[in-house]
Amino acid sequence: MPSALRSVRKATCQPTDPSHAGPDLRPVEGPAADEELAALTKAVGHPARVQILRLLVRREACVCGDIVDELPLAQSTVSQHLKVLKEAGLIRGDIDGPRVCYCVEPHALRRLRALVASL
Amino acid sequence: MPSALRSVRKATCQPTDPSHAGPDLRPVEGPAADEELAALTKAVGHPARVQILRLLVRREACVCGDIVDELPLAQSTVSQHLKVLKEAGLIRGDIDGPRVCYCVEPHALRRLRALVASL
DNA sequence: TCGGCATATCGTCTGTCTACGATAGGCACG
DNA sequence: CGTGCCTATCGTAGACAGACGATATGCCGA
């Protein structure tokens, strides 16, 4: 049975509650902000990773296997892209039994928006 | 005489007048938008290129030599980064006699902001 | 027209990215 | 306690990125 026929699994993790986090106080300019902006945009700067982000935003959360099913890439490749996004702080992965449930980090996205807006 | 002592040259080019351009009608989602976002963020995703963009935004326009003076990189390296930004449509280079005057493309920045905001 | 300055391009080296298959490890179910 | 599924990691190969010096090009001024 091909994996494409697998059903979408229920997502168990939730994005970080943004109500606890006030506005980001870090500056949007200066050398540190430049490095941060470069690192974030570099992480986003690949079509597969953009697709993954969109998928997670649309579905709020998503099991790794579902992401693999949506992209025309090998499982190991998708896993590497997820790792890049996670190391950039843009997504989070919660272990859910035998699976891993990924979801976006809203405050990282807001930070990215703020940095891009400062350009 | 070290190049660091050169004076800043007057910029002759101006950013594209944004008043002529209405809101960008292209969609901010879908496969084409994903590719576009990936290409733009990839171009921004390097510290030197972020610095160049910031420099151009701050000064509105800037001669290539001044950019070289501001960055700890060789002239050929800076020229390559400028080329990346230009091919992504983020900046424009106007020939001003023997020099080249670079300035940002405001509509490209707005487009980038819109795409990032759609995440 | 010749010389010099500003910029772009070329050639090259090194390192990182991206892709894949193969393999390892962890958890649930029987 | 084994077996099977899901995911991460390893190893590898090819493509790409980033840096530099050297060189080409193009424009002014003498």
Short mmCIF file of C-alpha atoms (C1' of nucleotides) in Angstrom, two decimals:
data_model
loop_
_atom_site.label_atom_id
_atom_site.label_comp_id
_atom_site.label_asym_id
_atom_site.label_seq_id
_atom_site.Cartn_x
_atom_site.Cartn_y
_atom_site.Cartn_z
CA MET A 1 0.00 0.00 0.00
CA PRO A 2 1.56 3.27 -1.07
CA SER A 3 2.18 5.81 1.60
CA ALA A 4 0.13 8.38 -0.34
CA LEU A 5 -3.00 6.65 0.85
CA ARG A 6 -2.20 7.15 4.49
CA SER A 7 -4.69 9.28 6.30
CA VAL A 8 -3.81 12.54 7.96
CA ARG A 9 -3.09 12.00 11.61
CA LYS A 10 -4.52 14.16 14.30
CA ALA A 11 -2.11 16.79 15.50
CA THR A 12 -1.48 16.72 19.21
CA CYS A 13 0.78 19.67 19.80
CA GLN A 14 -0.20 23.29 19.86
CA PRO A 15 1.69 26.42 18.91
CA THR A 16 3.19 28.28 21.81
CA ASP A 17 0.56 30.43 23.41
CA PRO A 18 1.42 33.94 22.25
CA SER A 19 -0.58 35.63 24.98
CA HIS A 20 2.24 35.10 27.46
CA ALA A 21 4.81 36.81 25.27
CA GLY A 22 4.80 40.55 25.07
CA PRO A 23 6.29 42.43 22.14
CA ASP A 24 9.81 41.41 21.32
CA LEU A 25 12.12 43.91 22.94
CA ARG A 26 15.22 43.08 20.98
CA PRO A 27 16.30 45.76 18.53
CA VAL A 28 15.45 45.32 14.87
CA GLU A 29 18.65 47.02 13.75
CA GLY A 30 22.30 46.75 14.49
CA PRO A 31 24.83 44.01 13.86
CA ALA A 32 23.08 41.38 15.97
CA ALA A 33 19.77 42.03 14.25
CA ASP A 34 21.48 41.80 10.87
CA GLU A 35 22.86 38.38 11.72
CA GLU A 36 19.51 37.27 13.03
CA LEU A 37 17.69 38.44 9.93
CA ALA A 38 20.23 36.73 7.71
CA ALA A 39 19.90 33.47 9.64
CA LEU A 40 16.10 33.51 9.55
CA THR A 41 15.82 34.39 5.89
CA LYS A 42 18.43 31.83 5.03
CA ALA A 43 16.35 29.17 6.73
CA VAL A 44 13.25 30.26 4.81
CA GLY A 45 15.19 30.59 1.57
CA HIS A 46 14.35 27.24 0.04
CA PRO A 47 11.13 26.28 -1.75
CA ALA A 48 10.70 23.07 0.21
CA ARG A 49 11.04 24.91 3.52
CA VAL A 50 8.57 27.56 2.44
CA GLN A 51 6.11 24.80 1.59
CA ILE A 52 6.67 23.19 4.96
CA LEU A 53 6.06 26.46 6.76
CA ARG A 54 2.89 27.10 4.80
CA LEU A 55 1.69 23.60 5.53
CA LEU A 56 2.25 24.04 9.24
CA VAL A 57 0.58 27.43 9.27
CA ARG A 58 -2.42 26.16 7.35
CA ARG A 59 -2.84 23.04 9.45
CA GLU A 60 -1.63 24.65 12.68
CA ALA A 61 0.33 21.50 13.37
CA CYS A 62 1.35 18.48 11.43
CA VAL A 63 2.89 15.09 11.89
CA CYS A 64 6.16 14.53 10.12
CA GLY A 65 4.79 11.73 7.98
CA ASP A 66 2.07 13.96 6.58
CA ILE A 67 4.66 16.51 5.54
CA VAL A 68 6.62 13.81 3.78
CA ASP A 69 3.48 12.79 1.93
CA GLU A 70 2.88 16.33 0.73
CA LEU A 71 6.34 16.97 -0.66
CA PRO A 72 7.99 15.21 -3.61
CA LEU A 73 11.08 14.50 -1.54
CA ALA A 74 12.54 11.55 0.29
CA GLN A 75 11.79 11.18 3.97
CA SER A 76 15.39 11.84 4.93
CA THR A 77 15.46 15.04 2.90
CA VAL A 78 12.30 16.34 4.51
CA SER A 79 13.74 15.50 7.90
CA GLN A 80 16.80 17.59 7.12
CA HIS A 81 14.68 20.57 6.08
CA LEU A 82 12.72 20.23 9.29
CA LYS A 83 15.99 20.28 11.17
CA VAL A 84 17.05 23.50 9.47
CA LEU A 85 13.78 25.17 10.36
CA LYS A 86 13.98 23.91 13.91
CA GLU A 87 17.55 25.10 14.41
CA ALA A 88 16.49 28.51 13.16
CA GLY A 89 13.79 28.51 15.82
CA LEU A 90 10.97 28.77 13.31
CA ILE A 91 9.30 25.50 14.21
CA ARG A 92 9.06 23.16 17.15
CA GLY A 93 8.83 19.38 17.22
CA ASP A 94 6.97 17.58 19.97
CA ILE A 95 7.35 13.88 20.37
CA ASP A 96 3.97 12.19 20.28
CA GLY A 97 4.49 8.55 20.96
CA PRO A 98 6.11 7.02 17.91
CA ARG A 99 5.58 10.19 15.86
CA VAL A 100 6.77 13.78 15.97
CA CYS A 101 4.33 16.64 15.73
CA TYR A 102 5.69 19.87 14.30
CA CYS A 103 4.20 23.29 14.64
CA VAL A 104 5.32 26.83 13.93
CA GLU A 105 6.72 29.11 16.57
CA PRO A 106 4.53 32.19 16.26
CA HIS A 107 6.94 34.48 18.05
CA ALA A 108 9.72 33.53 15.64
CA LEU A 109 7.49 34.37 12.72
CA ARG A 110 6.60 37.68 14.32
CA ARG A 111 10.25 38.36 14.88
CA LEU A 112 10.97 37.62 11.23
CA ARG A 113 8.18 39.93 10.14
CA ALA A 114 9.50 42.69 12.37
CA LEU A 115 13.02 42.32 11.03
CA VAL A 116 11.88 42.30 7.42
CA ALA A 117 9.65 45.27 8.09
CA SER A 118 12.65 47.20 9.39
CA LEU A 119 14.35 47.03 6.02
CA MET B 1 46.38 56.20 0.74
CA PRO B 2 44.00 53.65 2.08
CA SER B 3 40.58 53.50 0.53
CA ALA B 4 39.01 54.02 3.94
CA LEU B 5 39.89 57.68 3.69
CA ARG B 6 37.91 58.20 0.53
CA SER B 7 35.01 60.54 0.92
CA VAL B 8 31.43 59.48 0.37
CA ARG B 9 30.29 60.32 -3.11
CA LYS B 10 27.05 62.01 -3.84
CA ALA B 11 24.37 59.61 -4.94
CA THR B 12 22.77 60.44 -8.25
CA CYS B 13 20.08 57.83 -8.64
CA GLN B 14 16.78 57.73 -6.87
CA PRO B 15 14.59 54.86 -5.78
CA THR B 16 11.72 54.08 -8.11
CA ASP B 17 8.85 56.38 -7.36
CA PRO B 18 6.37 54.18 -5.51
CA SER B 19 3.43 56.47 -6.21
CA HIS B 20 3.09 55.08 -9.70
CA ALA B 21 2.78 51.52 -8.51
CA GLY B 22 -0.49 50.41 -7.00
CA PRO B 23 -0.71 47.52 -4.60
CA ASP B 24 0.89 44.37 -5.89
CA LEU B 25 -1.86 42.23 -7.33
CA ARG B 26 0.06 39.00 -7.46
CA PRO B 27 -1.11 36.39 -4.97
CA VAL B 28 0.85 35.92 -1.77
CA GLU B 29 0.11 32.22 -1.67
CA GLY B 30 0.33 29.31 -4.03
CA PRO B 31 3.28 27.58 -5.68
CA ALA B 32 4.49 30.65 -7.58
CA ALA B 33 4.42 32.76 -4.44
CA ASP B 34 6.30 30.06 -2.56
CA GLU B 35 9.06 30.08 -5.15
CA GLU B 36 9.15 33.85 -5.09
CA LEU B 37 9.37 34.01 -1.32
CA ALA B 38 12.11 31.41 -1.30
CA ALA B 39 14.10 33.32 -3.92
CA LEU B 40 13.77 36.65 -2.13
CA THR B 41 14.63 35.29 1.30
CA LYS B 42 17.53 33.35 -0.13
CA ALA B 43 18.92 36.58 -1.56
CA VAL B 44 18.57 38.31 1.80
CA GLY B 45 19.92 35.31 3.69
CA HIS B 46 23.50 36.40 4.07
CA PRO B 47 24.89 38.87 6.61
CA ALA B 48 26.79 40.86 4.03
CA ARG B 49 23.71 41.28 1.89
CA VAL B 50 21.62 42.35 4.86
CA GLN B 51 24.25 44.96 5.62
CA ILE B 52 24.20 46.16 2.03
CA LEU B 53 20.43 46.47 2.07
CA ARG B 54 20.50 48.37 5.33
CA LEU B 55 23.16 50.67 3.97
CA LEU B 56 21.14 51.43 0.88
CA VAL B 57 17.96 52.01 2.86
CA ARG B 58 19.72 54.31 5.29
CA ARG B 59 21.49 56.31 2.60
CA GLU B 60 18.70 55.97 0.02
CA ALA B 61 21.36 55.34 -2.58
CA CYS B 62 25.01 54.55 -2.57
CA VAL B 63 27.93 54.28 -4.91
CA CYS B 64 29.49 50.86 -5.13
CA GLY B 65 32.84 52.05 -3.81
CA ASP B 66 31.24 53.35 -0.64
CA ILE B 67 29.68 49.96 -0.02
CA VAL B 68 33.05 48.31 -0.47
CA ASP B 69 34.52 50.71 2.07
CA GLU B 70 31.86 49.84 4.62
CA LEU B 71 32.26 46.07 4.43
CA PRO B 72 35.28 44.01 5.42
CA LEU B 73 35.25 42.22 2.08
CA ALA B 74 37.15 42.39 -1.15
CA GLN B 75 35.77 44.51 -3.95
CA SER B 76 35.03 41.48 -6.10
CA THR B 77 33.12 39.81 -3.28
CA VAL B 78 30.97 42.86 -2.70
CA SER B 79 30.30 43.04 -6.41
CA GLN B 80 29.06 39.46 -6.35
CA HIS B 81 26.71 40.16 -3.46
CA LEU B 82 25.38 43.18 -5.31
CA LYS B 83 24.78 40.97 -8.29
CA VAL B 84 22.77 38.51 -6.19
CA LEU B 85 20.61 41.29 -4.82
CA LYS B 86 20.13 42.78 -8.27
CA GLU B 87 19.15 39.45 -9.83
CA ALA B 88 16.60 38.99 -7.06
CA GLY B 89 15.17 42.38 -8.02
CA LEU B 90 15.84 43.89 -4.62
CA ILE B 91 18.18 46.61 -5.80
CA ARG B 92 18.87 48.53 -8.94
CA GLY B 93 22.19 49.79 -10.30
CA ASP B 94 22.35 52.96 -12.36
CA ILE B 95 25.49 53.77 -14.25
CA ASP B 96 26.75 57.20 -13.29
CA GLY B 97 29.71 57.93 -15.46
CA PRO B 98 32.56 55.76 -14.29
CA ARG B 99 30.67 54.63 -11.20
CA VAL B 100 27.53 52.66 -10.48
CA CYS B 101 24.92 53.99 -8.12
CA TYR B 102 22.84 51.38 -6.33
CA CYS B 103 19.52 51.89 -4.67
CA VAL B 104 16.80 49.67 -3.28
CA GLU B 105 13.68 48.76 -5.22
CA PRO B 106 10.92 49.75 -2.80
CA HIS B 107 8.27 47.65 -4.50
CA ALA B 108 10.44 44.55 -4.17
CA LEU B 109 10.82 45.23 -0.47
CA ARG B 110 7.09 45.68 -0.14
CA ARG B 111 6.55 42.46 -1.98
CA LEU B 112 8.92 40.69 0.38
CA ARG B 113 7.12 42.11 3.37
CA ALA B 114 3.77 41.00 1.97
CA LEU B 115 5.02 37.49 1.34
CA VAL B 116 6.57 37.17 4.77
CA ALA B 117 3.44 38.59 6.34
CA SER B 118 1.41 35.87 4.66
CA LEU B 119 3.24 33.16 6.57
"C1'" DT C 1 44.56 59.17 -27.28
"C1'" DC C 2 46.49 57.65 -23.27
"C1'" DG C 3 46.42 56.74 -18.44
"C1'" DG C 4 43.91 55.98 -14.35
"C1'" DC C 5 40.02 55.08 -11.63
"C1'" DA C 6 35.65 52.36 -10.68
"C1'" DT C 7 33.37 48.30 -11.46
"C1'" DA C 8 32.45 43.73 -13.38
"C1'" DT C 9 33.86 39.31 -14.59
"C1'" DC C 10 36.95 35.22 -14.62
"C1'" DG C 11 39.29 31.39 -12.51
"C1'" DT C 12 39.96 28.88 -8.54
"C1'" DC C 13 39.73 26.98 -4.05
"C1'" DT C 14 37.19 25.67 -0.10
"C1'" DG C 15 33.26 24.78 2.27
"C1'" DT C 16 28.27 24.20 2.64
"C1'" DC C 17 23.68 22.58 0.69
"C1'" DT C 18 20.75 19.29 -1.14
"C1'" DA C 19 19.49 15.10 -2.42
"C1'" DC C 20 19.29 10.12 -1.77
"C1'" DG C 21 19.54 5.26 0.19
"C1'" DA C 22 20.84 2.74 4.08
"C1'" DT C 23 20.82 2.30 8.79
"C1'" DA C 24 19.84 3.14 13.71
"C1'" DG C 25 16.73 4.02 17.50
"C1'" DG C 26 12.31 4.53 19.93
"C1'" DC C 27 7.61 3.46 20.76
"C1'" DA C 28 3.25 0.74 20.43
"C1'" DC C 29 0.93 -3.43 19.67
"C1'" DG C 30 0.40 -8.22 19.56
"C1'" DC D 1 9.64 -9.89 24.00
"C1'" DG D 2 9.64 -9.55 19.22
"C1'" DT D 3 7.79 -7.09 15.14
"C1'" DG D 4 6.52 -3.21 12.60
"C1'" DC D 5 6.01 1.63 12.01
"C1'" DC D 6 7.86 6.36 12.31
"C1'" DT D 7 11.60 9.44 12.49
"C1'" DA D 8 16.44 10.81 12.86
"C1'" DT D 9 21.06 10.22 11.56
"C1'" DC D 10 24.93 8.58 8.72
"C1'" DG D 11 27.50 8.35 4.53
"C1'" DT D 12 28.04 9.90 0.03
"C1'" DA D 13 27.83 12.28 -4.38
"C1'" DG D 14 26.96 16.21 -7.00
"C1'" DA D 15 25.71 21.02 -7.23
"C1'" DC D 16 26.05 25.48 -5.43
"C1'" DA D 17 27.86 29.48 -2.61
"C1'" DG D 18 31.33 32.47 -0.96
"C1'" DA D 19 35.76 34.18 -0.75
"C1'" DC D 20 39.87 35.99 -3.02
"C1'" DG D 21 43.33 37.78 -6.58
"C1'" DA D 22 43.93 38.69 -11.28
"C1'" DT D 23 42.16 40.49 -15.24
"C1'" DA D 24 38.90 42.76 -18.48
"C1'" DT D 25 35.87 46.68 -19.49
"C1'" DG D 26 34.30 51.27 -19.59
"C1'" DC D 27 34.45 56.08 -18.66
"C1'" DC D 28 36.50 60.37 -17.69
"C1'" DG D 29 40.39 63.88 -17.55
"C1'" DA D 30 44.90 65.28 -18.93
#
